[in-house]
Tab-separated table of C-alpha atoms and ligand atoms in Angstrom:
chain	number	residue	atom	x	y	z
A	1	MET	CA	97.949	-207.966	26.110
A	2	LYS	CA	95.785	-210.379	24.139
A	3	LEU	CA	95.817	-208.391	20.874
A	4	ASN	CA	97.925	-205.695	19.254
A	5	VAL	CA	95.825	-203.381	17.059
A	6	ALA	CA	97.095	-200.778	14.568
A	7	ILE	CA	94.646	-197.908	14.074
A	8	MET	CA	95.406	-196.259	10.750
A	9	GLY	CA	94.112	-192.685	10.938
A	10	GLY	CA	93.731	-190.348	13.908
A	11	GLY	CA	90.602	-188.566	12.670
A	12	MET	CA	87.553	-188.411	14.904
A	13	VAL	CA	86.649	-192.029	14.269
A	14	GLY	CA	90.139	-193.448	14.856
A	15	LEU	CA	90.347	-191.415	18.070
A	16	ALA	CA	86.892	-192.566	19.220
A	17	PHE	CA	87.945	-196.173	18.608
A	18	ALA	CA	91.158	-195.719	20.605
A	19	ILE	CA	89.234	-194.187	23.517
A	20	ALA	CA	86.646	-196.981	23.344
A	21	LEU	CA	89.404	-199.626	23.439
A	22	ARG	CA	90.945	-197.965	26.488
A	23	LYS	CA	87.583	-197.977	28.204
A	24	PHE	CA	86.158	-201.374	27.245
A	25	ALA	CA	89.129	-203.516	26.203
A	26	PRO	CA	92.069	-202.745	28.508
A	27	ASP	CA	93.757	-206.002	27.462
A	28	VAL	CA	93.957	-204.852	23.824
A	29	ALA	CA	97.065	-202.806	22.964
A	30	PHE	CA	96.817	-200.239	20.185
A	31	THR	CA	98.981	-197.847	18.205
A	32	ILE	CA	97.563	-194.943	16.208
A	33	TYR	CA	99.313	-193.931	12.983
A	34	ASP	CA	98.457	-190.883	10.902
A	35	GLY	CA	99.960	-189.644	7.657
A	36	ALA	CA	99.575	-185.950	8.535
A	37	THR	CA	102.273	-183.908	10.286
A	38	GLU	CA	99.772	-183.153	13.044
A	39	LEU	CA	96.158	-184.011	13.724
A	40	SER	CA	93.793	-181.279	12.672
A	41	GLU	CA	90.140	-180.771	11.873
A	42	VAL	CA	88.513	-178.490	9.348
A	43	GLY	CA	87.365	-175.188	10.935
A	44	ALA	CA	83.675	-175.975	10.868
A	45	GLY	CA	80.855	-177.272	12.998
A	46	ILE	CA	79.604	-180.793	13.529
A	47	THR	CA	76.278	-182.067	14.788
A	48	VAL	CA	76.455	-184.865	17.324
A	49	GLN	CA	73.002	-186.349	17.298
A	50	ARG	CA	71.245	-188.561	19.822
A	51	ARG	CA	72.977	-191.876	19.025
A	52	ALA	CA	76.411	-190.335	18.502
A	53	TRP	CA	76.038	-188.500	21.803
A	54	GLN	CA	75.123	-191.772	23.570
A	55	ILE	CA	78.406	-193.237	22.332
A	56	LEU	CA	80.542	-190.240	23.296
A	57	CYS	CA	79.012	-190.482	26.780
A	58	ALA	CA	79.554	-194.254	26.935
A	59	ILE	CA	83.255	-193.874	26.116
A	60	GLY	CA	83.611	-191.310	28.898
A	61	LEU	CA	83.649	-187.901	27.172
A	62	GLU	CA	80.379	-186.496	28.556
A	63	GLU	CA	81.822	-184.360	31.340
A	64	GLU	CA	84.406	-182.618	29.158
A	65	LEU	CA	82.046	-182.133	26.238
A	66	LEU	CA	79.342	-180.608	28.420
A	67	LYS	CA	81.915	-178.017	29.470
A	68	LEU	CA	82.138	-176.997	25.809
A	69	ILE	CA	78.391	-176.581	25.641
A	70	GLY	CA	78.519	-174.415	28.711
A	71	SER	CA	75.427	-175.640	30.464
A	72	ARG	CA	74.369	-179.087	31.543
A	73	GLU	CA	70.772	-177.893	31.358
A	74	GLN	CA	70.970	-176.863	27.724
A	75	LYS	CA	68.266	-178.623	25.760
A	76	SER	CA	68.873	-180.895	22.850
A	77	VAL	CA	69.302	-178.995	19.589
A	78	ALA	CA	66.077	-178.758	17.584
A	79	TYR	CA	66.251	-178.976	13.796
A	80	ILE	CA	63.896	-176.584	12.033
A	81	TYR	CA	63.292	-177.154	8.329
A	82	ARG	CA	61.799	-174.448	6.105
A	83	LYS	CA	61.166	-173.982	2.405
A	84	SER	CA	63.024	-170.728	1.963
A	85	ASP	CA	63.626	-170.201	-1.763
A	86	GLN	CA	60.751	-167.740	-1.966
A	87	PRO	CA	60.107	-164.304	-0.447
A	88	GLU	CA	57.906	-165.716	2.300
A	89	GLY	CA	59.270	-168.987	3.671
A	90	VAL	CA	57.156	-171.954	4.748
A	91	HIS	CA	57.722	-174.160	7.795
A	92	LEU	CA	58.213	-177.788	6.746
A	93	LYS	CA	59.070	-179.698	9.931
A	94	THR	CA	60.674	-179.400	13.361
A	95	ILE	CA	62.572	-182.396	14.693
A	96	GLN	CA	63.358	-182.414	18.394
A	97	THR	CA	63.575	-185.095	21.032
A	98	SER	CA	63.838	-184.762	24.766
A	99	GLU	CA	67.153	-186.643	24.597
A	100	PRO	CA	70.439	-184.792	24.182
A	101	GLY	CA	72.202	-184.119	20.915
A	102	TYR	CA	74.472	-181.122	20.359
A	103	THR	CA	76.510	-179.073	17.919
A	104	PHE	CA	80.253	-178.538	18.348
A	105	HIS	CA	83.202	-176.826	16.783
A	106	ARG	CA	85.164	-179.710	15.247
A	107	GLY	CA	88.507	-178.513	16.585
A	108	GLU	CA	87.128	-178.266	20.131
A	109	LEU	CA	85.628	-181.762	19.958
A	110	GLN	CA	88.852	-183.213	18.583
A	111	LYS	CA	90.885	-181.521	21.334
A	112	VAL	CA	88.774	-183.219	24.001
A	113	MET	CA	89.282	-186.578	22.294
A	114	ILE	CA	93.055	-186.173	22.104
A	115	GLN	CA	93.190	-185.327	25.827
A	116	TYR	CA	91.766	-188.761	26.546
A	117	LEU	CA	94.805	-190.495	25.137
A	118	THR	CA	97.730	-190.733	27.516
A	119	SER	CA	101.298	-190.216	26.321
A	120	SER	CA	101.722	-193.967	25.949
A	121	HIS	CA	98.935	-193.799	23.386
A	122	ALA	CA	100.437	-190.914	21.436
A	123	VAL	CA	99.552	-190.719	17.772
A	124	HIS	CA	102.470	-191.530	15.474
A	125	THR	CA	102.175	-188.757	12.904
A	126	ARG	CA	103.955	-188.587	9.503
A	127	LYS	CA	103.239	-192.288	9.144
A	128	ARG	CA	101.395	-192.623	5.843
A	129	LEU	CA	100.379	-196.180	5.011
A	130	ILE	CA	101.057	-197.259	1.443
A	131	SER	CA	100.040	-200.903	1.648
A	132	TYR	CA	100.028	-203.935	3.889
A	133	THR	CA	100.906	-207.607	3.618
A	134	THR	CA	98.976	-210.313	5.413
A	135	LEU	CA	101.206	-212.848	7.105
A	136	LYS	CA	100.128	-215.941	8.996
A	137	GLY	CA	98.272	-214.548	12.025
A	138	SER	CA	99.493	-210.955	11.632
A	139	VAL	CA	99.616	-207.971	9.288
A	140	GLU	CA	102.722	-206.096	8.133
A	141	LEU	CA	102.267	-202.377	7.514
A	142	HIS	CA	104.278	-200.545	4.861
A	143	PHE	CA	104.694	-196.801	5.280
A	144	GLN	CA	105.658	-194.134	2.774
A	145	ASP	CA	108.846	-193.365	4.741
A	146	GLY	CA	110.076	-196.910	4.060
A	147	SER	CA	109.454	-198.199	7.576
A	148	THR	CA	107.322	-201.206	8.459
A	149	ALA	CA	105.431	-202.345	11.551
A	150	GLN	CA	103.473	-205.421	12.561
A	151	CYS	CA	100.104	-205.871	14.222
A	152	ASP	CA	97.521	-208.562	14.917
A	153	ILE	CA	94.655	-206.466	13.502
A	154	LEU	CA	94.770	-203.492	11.137
A	155	VAL	CA	91.871	-201.037	11.483
A	156	GLY	CA	91.543	-198.663	8.533
A	157	ALA	CA	90.133	-195.409	9.920
A	158	ASP	CA	91.980	-193.448	7.261
A	159	GLY	CA	89.103	-191.524	5.754
A	160	VAL	CA	87.346	-191.400	2.410
A	161	ARG	CA	90.547	-191.876	0.352
A	162	SER	CA	91.524	-194.829	2.554
A	163	ALA	CA	94.789	-196.553	1.638
A	164	VAL	CA	93.660	-199.541	3.709
A	165	ARG	CA	90.497	-199.863	1.600
A	166	GLY	CA	92.609	-199.479	-1.553
A	167	ALA	CA	94.988	-202.245	-0.495
A	168	MET	CA	92.145	-204.482	0.719
A	169	TYR	CA	90.189	-204.260	-2.531
A	170	THR	CA	93.325	-204.640	-4.667
A	171	LYS	CA	94.096	-207.836	-2.766
A	172	LEU	CA	90.508	-209.108	-3.134
A	173	ALA	CA	90.543	-208.280	-6.865
A	174	ASN	CA	93.885	-210.087	-7.336
A	175	ALA	CA	92.425	-213.132	-5.593
A	176	ALA	CA	89.438	-213.016	-7.967
A	177	VAL	CA	91.794	-212.874	-10.986
A	178	ALA	CA	93.763	-215.826	-9.596
A	179	ALA	CA	90.471	-217.724	-9.331
A	180	GLY	CA	89.702	-216.894	-12.980
A	181	ASP	CA	86.915	-214.439	-12.106
A	182	GLU	CA	87.805	-211.408	-14.253
A	183	GLU	CA	84.323	-209.880	-13.945
A	184	GLY	CA	84.414	-210.188	-10.153
A	185	ALA	CA	87.876	-208.605	-10.086
A	186	LYS	CA	86.657	-205.661	-12.158
A	187	ALA	CA	83.709	-205.126	-9.796
A	188	LEU	CA	85.979	-205.276	-6.735
A	189	LYS	CA	88.383	-202.700	-8.189
A	190	GLU	CA	85.511	-200.235	-8.470
A	191	HIS	CA	85.466	-199.978	-4.677
A	192	ILE	CA	89.025	-198.654	-4.443
A	193	SER	CA	88.258	-195.036	-5.376
A	194	PRO	CA	85.536	-192.845	-3.915
A	195	VAL	CA	82.998	-191.301	-6.286
A	196	PHE	CA	81.379	-187.893	-6.604
A	197	SER	CA	78.166	-187.639	-4.561
A	198	GLY	CA	76.518	-185.015	-6.755
A	199	THR	CA	76.822	-182.439	-3.959
A	200	VAL	CA	79.056	-179.389	-3.636
A	201	ILE	CA	79.196	-177.529	-0.315
A	202	TYR	CA	80.538	-174.123	0.653
A	203	ARG	CA	81.443	-173.901	4.341
A	204	THR	CA	82.228	-170.937	6.512
A	205	LEU	CA	81.910	-169.633	10.058
A	206	ILE	CA	80.530	-166.270	11.170
A	207	ARG	CA	81.853	-164.945	14.473
A	208	LYS	CA	79.047	-162.983	16.056
A	209	ASP	CA	81.429	-160.414	17.544
A	210	THR	CA	82.453	-159.409	14.015
A	211	LEU	CA	78.885	-158.526	12.986
A	212	PRO	CA	77.683	-154.918	12.892
A	213	GLU	CA	75.566	-154.101	15.973
A	214	GLU	CA	72.261	-154.169	14.088
A	215	ALA	CA	72.926	-157.525	12.451
A	216	ALA	CA	74.099	-159.045	15.738
A	217	GLN	CA	70.639	-158.269	17.172
A	218	ASN	CA	68.831	-159.779	14.171
A	219	PRO	CA	66.896	-162.958	15.088
A	220	ALA	CA	68.569	-164.718	12.150
A	221	PHE	CA	71.831	-164.651	14.137
A	222	ASN	CA	70.341	-165.479	17.518
A	223	LYS	CA	68.766	-168.880	17.144
A	224	THR	CA	69.604	-171.808	19.357
A	225	GLU	CA	68.192	-174.254	16.803
A	226	ALA	CA	69.829	-175.760	13.753
A	227	MET	CA	68.092	-174.119	10.791
A	228	ILE	CA	67.786	-175.923	7.486
A	229	TYR	CA	66.618	-173.534	4.778
A	230	ALA	CA	65.593	-175.756	1.862
A	231	GLY	CA	65.053	-174.799	-1.756
A	232	LYS	CA	65.159	-176.124	-5.278
A	233	ASN	CA	68.576	-177.733	-5.951
A	234	ARG	CA	70.216	-176.048	-2.929
A	235	HIS	CA	69.879	-175.520	0.783
A	236	LEU	CA	71.537	-173.660	3.596
A	237	VAL	CA	72.338	-175.115	7.025
A	238	VAL	CA	73.000	-172.713	9.907
A	239	TYR	CA	73.630	-173.618	13.533
A	240	PRO	CA	75.405	-172.098	16.522
A	241	ILE	CA	78.609	-173.575	17.948
A	242	SER	CA	81.131	-172.513	20.617
A	243	GLN	CA	78.388	-171.530	23.081
A	244	GLY	CA	76.611	-169.436	20.462
A	245	ARG	CA	79.599	-167.189	19.744
A	246	VAL	CA	79.998	-168.615	16.255
A	247	LEU	CA	77.541	-169.626	13.533
A	248	ASN	CA	78.381	-172.575	11.325
A	249	LEU	CA	77.161	-172.224	7.741
A	250	ALA	CA	76.996	-174.788	4.965
A	251	MET	CA	75.607	-173.839	1.561
A	252	VAL	CA	74.760	-177.057	-0.215
A	253	PHE	CA	74.207	-177.441	-3.974
A	254	THR	CA	73.149	-180.258	-6.273
A	255	ALA	CA	75.594	-180.464	-9.174
A	256	GLN	CA	73.578	-182.033	-11.972
A	257	GLY	CA	74.675	-184.999	-13.991
A	258	LYS	CA	78.070	-186.093	-12.592
A	259	GLU	CA	77.010	-188.247	-9.672
A	260	GLY	CA	78.683	-191.635	-9.249
A	261	SER	CA	81.766	-190.901	-11.373
A	262	VAL	CA	85.344	-190.550	-10.144
A	263	TYR	CA	86.001	-186.832	-9.619
A	264	ASP	CA	89.334	-185.764	-11.095
A	265	GLY	CA	89.574	-182.150	-9.864
A	266	ALA	CA	90.537	-180.766	-6.453
A	267	TRP	CA	88.105	-181.761	-3.705
A	268	THR	CA	88.576	-178.633	-1.624
A	269	SER	CA	89.488	-175.068	-2.534
A	270	SER	CA	89.297	-171.628	-0.979
A	271	VAL	CA	86.891	-169.454	-2.910
A	272	SER	CA	85.509	-165.954	-2.602
A	273	LYS	CA	81.901	-165.038	-1.986
A	274	GLU	CA	81.652	-164.098	-5.695
A	275	GLU	CA	80.836	-167.719	-6.551
A	276	LEU	CA	77.668	-167.502	-4.474
A	277	ILE	CA	76.376	-164.113	-5.507
A	278	GLY	CA	72.784	-164.315	-6.616
A	279	ARG	CA	72.376	-167.946	-5.674
A	280	PHE	CA	70.209	-167.127	-2.653
A	281	SER	CA	68.663	-163.885	-3.893
A	282	GLY	CA	64.889	-163.829	-3.648
A	283	TRP	CA	65.007	-166.244	-0.683
A	284	GLU	CA	63.173	-165.441	2.537
A	285	PRO	CA	64.567	-162.415	4.454
A	286	GLU	CA	66.370	-164.447	7.152
A	287	VAL	CA	68.493	-166.151	4.503
A	288	VAL	CA	69.190	-162.924	2.621
A	289	GLU	CA	70.310	-161.314	5.899
A	290	ILE	CA	72.645	-164.205	6.717
A	291	MET	CA	74.140	-164.246	3.223
A	292	LYS	CA	74.888	-160.511	3.474
A	293	HIS	CA	77.344	-161.250	6.262
A	294	VAL	CA	79.114	-164.278	4.817
A	295	SER	CA	82.809	-163.477	4.757
A	296	ASP	CA	84.865	-163.549	1.600
A	297	ASN	CA	86.705	-166.634	2.721
A	298	LEU	CA	84.809	-169.818	1.955
A	299	LEU	CA	85.887	-173.405	1.696
A	300	LYS	CA	84.403	-175.148	-1.322
A	301	TRP	CA	84.021	-178.857	-0.760
A	302	VAL	CA	83.271	-181.331	-3.537
A	303	ILE	CA	81.659	-184.187	-1.638
A	304	ASN	CA	82.995	-187.611	-2.573
A	305	VAL	CA	81.644	-190.779	-1.029
A	306	ALA	CA	82.600	-194.427	-0.688
A	307	THR	CA	80.900	-196.912	-2.991
A	308	LYS	CA	78.614	-199.508	-1.406
A	309	LEU	CA	81.291	-201.968	-0.291
A	310	PRO	CA	80.568	-205.720	-0.341
A	311	THR	CA	82.639	-206.159	2.833
A	312	TYR	CA	84.296	-204.067	5.552
A	313	ALA	CA	86.547	-206.936	6.668
A	314	ASP	CA	89.101	-209.220	5.076
A	315	GLY	CA	91.041	-211.570	7.333
A	316	LEU	CA	92.687	-209.448	10.028
A	317	VAL	CA	92.021	-206.123	8.303
A	318	VAL	CA	88.887	-204.069	8.839
A	319	LEU	CA	87.483	-200.671	7.810
A	320	MET	CA	85.599	-198.088	9.858
A	321	GLY	CA	84.353	-194.503	9.561
A	322	ASP	CA	84.694	-192.725	6.233
A	323	ALA	CA	87.105	-195.398	4.998
A	324	ALA	CA	84.147	-197.792	5.060
A	325	HIS	CA	81.123	-195.601	4.377
A	326	ALA	CA	81.932	-191.945	3.625
A	327	MET	CA	78.472	-190.594	2.891
A	328	SER	CA	76.767	-187.396	1.818
A	329	PRO	CA	76.374	-185.115	4.845
A	330	HIS	CA	72.625	-184.417	4.547
A	331	GLN	CA	71.746	-186.086	7.846
A	332	GLY	CA	74.864	-184.929	9.739
A	333	ALA	CA	75.467	-188.581	10.523
A	334	GLY	CA	78.797	-189.594	8.943
A	335	ALA	CA	80.972	-189.234	12.023
A	336	GLY	CA	78.165	-190.626	14.182
A	337	GLU	CA	78.127	-193.805	12.092
A	338	GLY	CA	81.905	-194.014	12.505
A	339	PHE	CA	81.483	-193.717	16.283
A	340	GLU	CA	79.017	-196.623	16.081
A	341	ASP	CA	81.642	-198.716	14.241
A	342	ALA	CA	84.189	-197.839	16.925
A	343	TYR	CA	81.814	-198.677	19.768
A	344	VAL	CA	80.798	-202.058	18.339
A	345	LEU	CA	84.317	-203.152	17.356
A	346	ALA	CA	85.781	-202.166	20.739
A	347	HIS	CA	83.134	-204.283	22.489
A	348	PHE	CA	83.765	-207.198	20.129
A	349	LEU	CA	87.518	-207.137	20.741
A	350	ALA	CA	86.870	-206.915	24.487
A	351	HIS	CA	84.921	-210.186	24.433
A	352	PRO	CA	86.854	-212.835	26.423
A	353	SER	CA	86.531	-215.391	23.602
A	354	VAL	CA	88.073	-213.035	21.043
A	355	THR	CA	91.767	-213.846	20.833
A	356	LYS	CA	94.373	-213.939	18.072
A	357	ASP	CA	92.843	-217.229	16.951
A	358	THR	CA	89.286	-215.896	16.706
A	359	ALA	CA	89.982	-212.271	15.718
A	360	ALA	CA	89.049	-212.808	12.054
A	361	ILE	CA	85.651	-214.193	13.122
A	362	ALA	CA	85.049	-211.111	15.270
A	363	LEU	CA	85.866	-208.875	12.295
A	364	GLN	CA	83.436	-210.808	10.078
A	365	ALA	CA	80.757	-210.407	12.769
A	366	TYR	CA	81.521	-206.658	12.898
A	367	ASP	CA	81.039	-206.520	9.126
A	368	ALA	CA	77.715	-208.358	9.417
A	369	VAL	CA	76.478	-205.867	12.031
A	370	ARG	CA	77.895	-202.541	10.905
A	371	ARG	CA	77.842	-202.767	7.096
A	372	PRO	CA	74.052	-203.021	6.625
A	373	ALA	CA	73.383	-200.408	9.316
A	374	SER	CA	75.834	-197.795	8.028
A	375	GLN	CA	74.995	-198.385	4.364
A	376	LYS	CA	71.320	-197.876	5.181
A	377	VAL	CA	72.130	-194.524	6.803
A	378	ALA	CA	74.250	-193.563	3.771
A	379	ALA	CA	71.297	-194.303	1.473
A	380	LEU	CA	68.863	-192.372	3.698
A	381	SER	CA	71.274	-189.450	3.859
A	382	HIS	CA	71.443	-189.362	0.073
A	383	MET	CA	67.637	-189.375	-0.113
A	384	SER	CA	67.496	-186.583	2.482
A	385	GLY	CA	69.624	-184.445	0.163
A	386	ARG	CA	67.219	-185.049	-2.704
A	387	ASN	CA	64.285	-184.248	-0.438
A	388	LEU	CA	65.836	-181.006	0.853
A	389	HIS	CA	66.483	-180.003	-2.755
A	390	LEU	CA	62.818	-180.714	-3.506
A	391	ASN	CA	63.670	-183.541	-5.884
A	392	LEU	CA	62.594	-186.682	-4.009
A	393	SER	CA	59.307	-187.459	-5.720
A	394	ALA	CA	58.978	-187.309	-9.510
A	395	GLU	CA	56.280	-184.618	-9.157
A	396	CYS	CA	58.528	-182.391	-7.019
A	397	ALA	CA	61.495	-182.999	-9.321
A	398	ASP	CA	59.430	-181.677	-12.252
A	399	VAL	CA	59.055	-178.275	-10.564
A	400	THR	CA	61.594	-175.783	-11.934
A	401	GLU	CA	63.699	-173.371	-9.853
A	402	GLN	CA	61.611	-170.457	-11.150
A	403	GLU	CA	58.323	-172.163	-10.272
A	404	SER	CA	59.620	-173.038	-6.815
A	405	ALA	CA	60.867	-169.460	-6.250
A	406	SER	CA	57.412	-168.089	-7.093
A	407	GLY	CA	56.009	-169.924	-4.090
A	408	GLU	CA	53.450	-171.566	-6.386
A	409	GLY	CA	55.510	-174.500	-7.667
A	410	LEU	CA	54.699	-176.987	-4.912
A	411	SER	CA	51.145	-177.615	-3.740
A	412	SER	CA	50.384	-177.741	-0.023
A	413	ASP	CA	50.128	-181.535	-0.334
A	414	GLN	CA	53.598	-181.662	-1.878
A	415	LEU	CA	55.001	-179.445	0.881
A	416	LYS	CA	53.482	-181.788	3.438
A	417	GLU	CA	55.056	-184.693	1.575
A	418	VAL	CA	58.487	-183.024	1.851
A	419	GLY	CA	57.973	-182.392	5.595
A	420	ASP	CA	56.774	-185.956	6.196
A	421	ALA	CA	59.756	-187.335	4.276
A	422	ILE	CA	62.141	-185.331	6.501
A	423	GLN	CA	60.674	-187.150	9.494
A	424	GLN	CA	60.461	-190.532	7.798
A	425	LEU	CA	64.066	-190.477	6.585
A	426	THR	CA	65.418	-189.611	10.049
A	427	LYS	CA	63.201	-192.046	11.985
A	428	TRP	CA	66.095	-194.501	12.396
A	429	MET	CA	67.853	-191.995	14.667
A	430	PHE	CA	65.203	-192.390	17.357
A	431	ALA	CA	64.122	-196.027	16.974
A	432	THR	CA	66.498	-197.761	19.414
A	433	THR	CA	69.413	-196.911	21.699
A	434	VAL	CA	73.029	-197.820	21.004
A	435	ALA	CA	73.072	-199.899	24.208
A	436	GLU	CA	70.113	-202.000	22.972
A	437	ASP	CA	71.745	-202.465	19.583
A	438	ARG	CA	75.022	-203.452	21.225
A	439	GLN	CA	73.274	-206.300	23.028
A	440	VAL	CA	71.884	-207.600	19.732
A	441	ALA	CA	75.340	-207.239	18.152
A	442	MET	CA	77.001	-209.144	21.018
A	443	ARG	CA	74.563	-212.018	20.530
A	444	LYS	CA	75.538	-212.124	16.839
A	445	LEU	CA	79.219	-212.207	17.771
A	446	GLU	CA	78.619	-215.025	20.242
A	447	ALA	CA	76.640	-217.004	17.664
A	448	ALA	CA	79.485	-216.584	15.144
A	449	LEU	CA	82.074	-217.710	17.709
A	450	ALA	CA	79.908	-220.689	18.735
A	451	ASN	CA	79.473	-221.764	15.090
A	452	VAL	CA	83.211	-221.979	14.621
A	453	ALA	CA	83.738	-223.777	17.925
A	454	GLN	CA	81.389	-226.574	16.800
B	1	FAD	C1	80.344	-180.794	4.817
B	1	FAD	C2	80.325	-181.930	5.783
B	1	FAD	C3	79.549	-181.837	6.930
B	1	FAD	C4	79.492	-182.913	7.813
B	1	FAD	N1	78.737	-182.798	8.942
B	1	FAD	C5	78.659	-183.833	9.796
B	1	FAD	C6	77.890	-183.722	10.985
B	1	FAD	O1	77.308	-182.675	11.254
B	1	FAD	N2	77.817	-184.809	11.812
B	1	FAD	C7	78.467	-185.989	11.523
B	1	FAD	O2	78.345	-186.952	12.298
B	1	FAD	N3	79.224	-186.103	10.410
B	1	FAD	C8	79.348	-185.068	9.552
B	1	FAD	N4	80.127	-185.163	8.445
B	1	FAD	C9	80.890	-186.404	8.216
B	1	FAD	C10	82.148	-186.424	9.070
B	1	FAD	O3	82.872	-185.235	8.889
B	1	FAD	C11	83.016	-187.614	8.689
B	1	FAD	O4	82.213	-188.763	8.618
B	1	FAD	C12	84.111	-187.834	9.724
B	1	FAD	O5	84.885	-186.680	9.902
B	1	FAD	C13	84.996	-188.997	9.275
B	1	FAD	O6	85.982	-189.212	10.235
B	1	FAD	P1	87.112	-190.307	9.968
B	1	FAD	O7	87.954	-190.295	11.199
B	1	FAD	O8	86.507	-191.576	9.508
B	1	FAD	O9	87.932	-189.757	8.716
B	1	FAD	P2	88.857	-188.465	8.615
B	1	FAD	O10	88.353	-187.375	9.461
B	1	FAD	O11	89.019	-188.201	7.166
B	1	FAD	O12	90.246	-188.924	9.233
B	1	FAD	C14	91.114	-189.780	8.541
B	1	FAD	C15	92.503	-189.646	9.137
B	1	FAD	O13	93.343	-190.598	8.485
B	1	FAD	C16	94.554	-189.982	8.101
B	1	FAD	N5	95.035	-190.692	6.902
B	1	FAD	C17	94.532	-190.627	5.655
B	1	FAD	N6	95.215	-191.435	4.834
B	1	FAD	C18	96.169	-192.031	5.582
B	1	FAD	C19	97.189	-192.988	5.301
B	1	FAD	N7	97.372	-193.488	4.073
B	1	FAD	N8	98.004	-193.385	6.309
B	1	FAD	C20	97.842	-192.893	7.573
B	1	FAD	N9	96.895	-191.980	7.887
B	1	FAD	C21	96.061	-191.562	6.908
B	1	FAD	C22	94.203	-188.528	7.849
B	1	FAD	O14	95.341	-187.691	8.008
B	1	FAD	C23	93.129	-188.273	8.904
B	1	FAD	O15	93.668	-187.791	10.113
B	1	FAD	C24	80.217	-184.100	7.540
B	1	FAD	C25	81.009	-184.189	6.396
B	1	FAD	C26	81.074	-183.109	5.535
B	1	FAD	C27	81.947	-183.236	4.316
């Protein structure tokens, strides 16, 4: 084996990277470590959009995932956006392509991924990384249980609270102090902790077989599309998963004034429906009907995001997925961007000229390719949230909740502006294919390797 990689974190992105290495880089050995007692996913849905789907197919999961969807012929999911915080809703935009993109239950998707790892690639659970030390040509991992391990490359796929990112930015800050750059060190330390995104989400699932007969027949519960019901300072996302047997719901709120600060409270908590009472009253009938049937068991999620990192790579250590770019979920693209990291890095490590001696160059090239792309998506996702909460332009932001609820607050031109922005902000999803982008990325890797060889 030419390289020995430690993948820290067996979330969806770490698993996708492991599967991609198996497929594209059979001469790269890897070990997955995870701090949890077992791998699990939150009981909620996930959208796998066009580009993310292309990657899941490329790494070999298509057949198994299509079984979850139930029909190979099923069309790509359409996204229908409405302004719904008024008694009669208004259509804003429909986004649909002829190319596939689907919605899944997270647990079902994760199960398929785990099946793709053979027993020799088992995930080492209860292995929580505390820190690492860089040695000459290798990395030593330090775990909470006192054990250590060595690898040629450490990949931090350990989520938004990433210990790998924490250790990397502590090391970079210490180096800045040693070089007499106190200001630089202070700036680097600000990337260790995630910050509050300004968004709070309530998530739940509705099983259709638990609905009263009349409600189960209601069109609100029988859509094949992903519905995004937008309104002032809040929106509701509803889409079917598990072959339409279950509806995934996310109620998304702007929390004014705290964005960008470190959030001290609990990030997730179980709450009752009480917290939401009245917050969608007066909305269009479809929404009111759905809210009537929300169970009393909701997961409240304070969304924290990664800061805009100045690098994803340092020496033989690299970040991917939420560890690198945890973003607000308004484009349903966070995991997809992590899959893109996994796909690119697996191809880079597979390159015949990437060896122990050139690994650090490959990681720098990965940073040069993936950091701008994923940070752009994070910024667009943030803007999408503001747009869906009718706060993107200064004129829209001036409209109050009461004015918006009256149906008179936004002019038809402003509504068109919101609809056009939905399309504009998601244009990147359809511009190129991941295969085309991989070719460009490979050329960048080769140029970086050639530069060093000279
Ligand atoms: C409400 C919401 C809706 C979303 N919807 C979508 C969507 O529709 N589509 C989409 O593409 N994305 C979506 N996302 C984003 C997506 O969920 C994340 O981007 C994705 O799950 C990140 O995966 P990950 O593997 O990078 O991190 P994680 O899933 O957080 O996995 C990290 C893993 O690392 C382990 N770990 C943590 N610390 C350590 C340590 N110190 N040592 C060892 N192991 C450790 C953890 O146990 C965990 O298993 C959404 C996010 C939210 C919050």
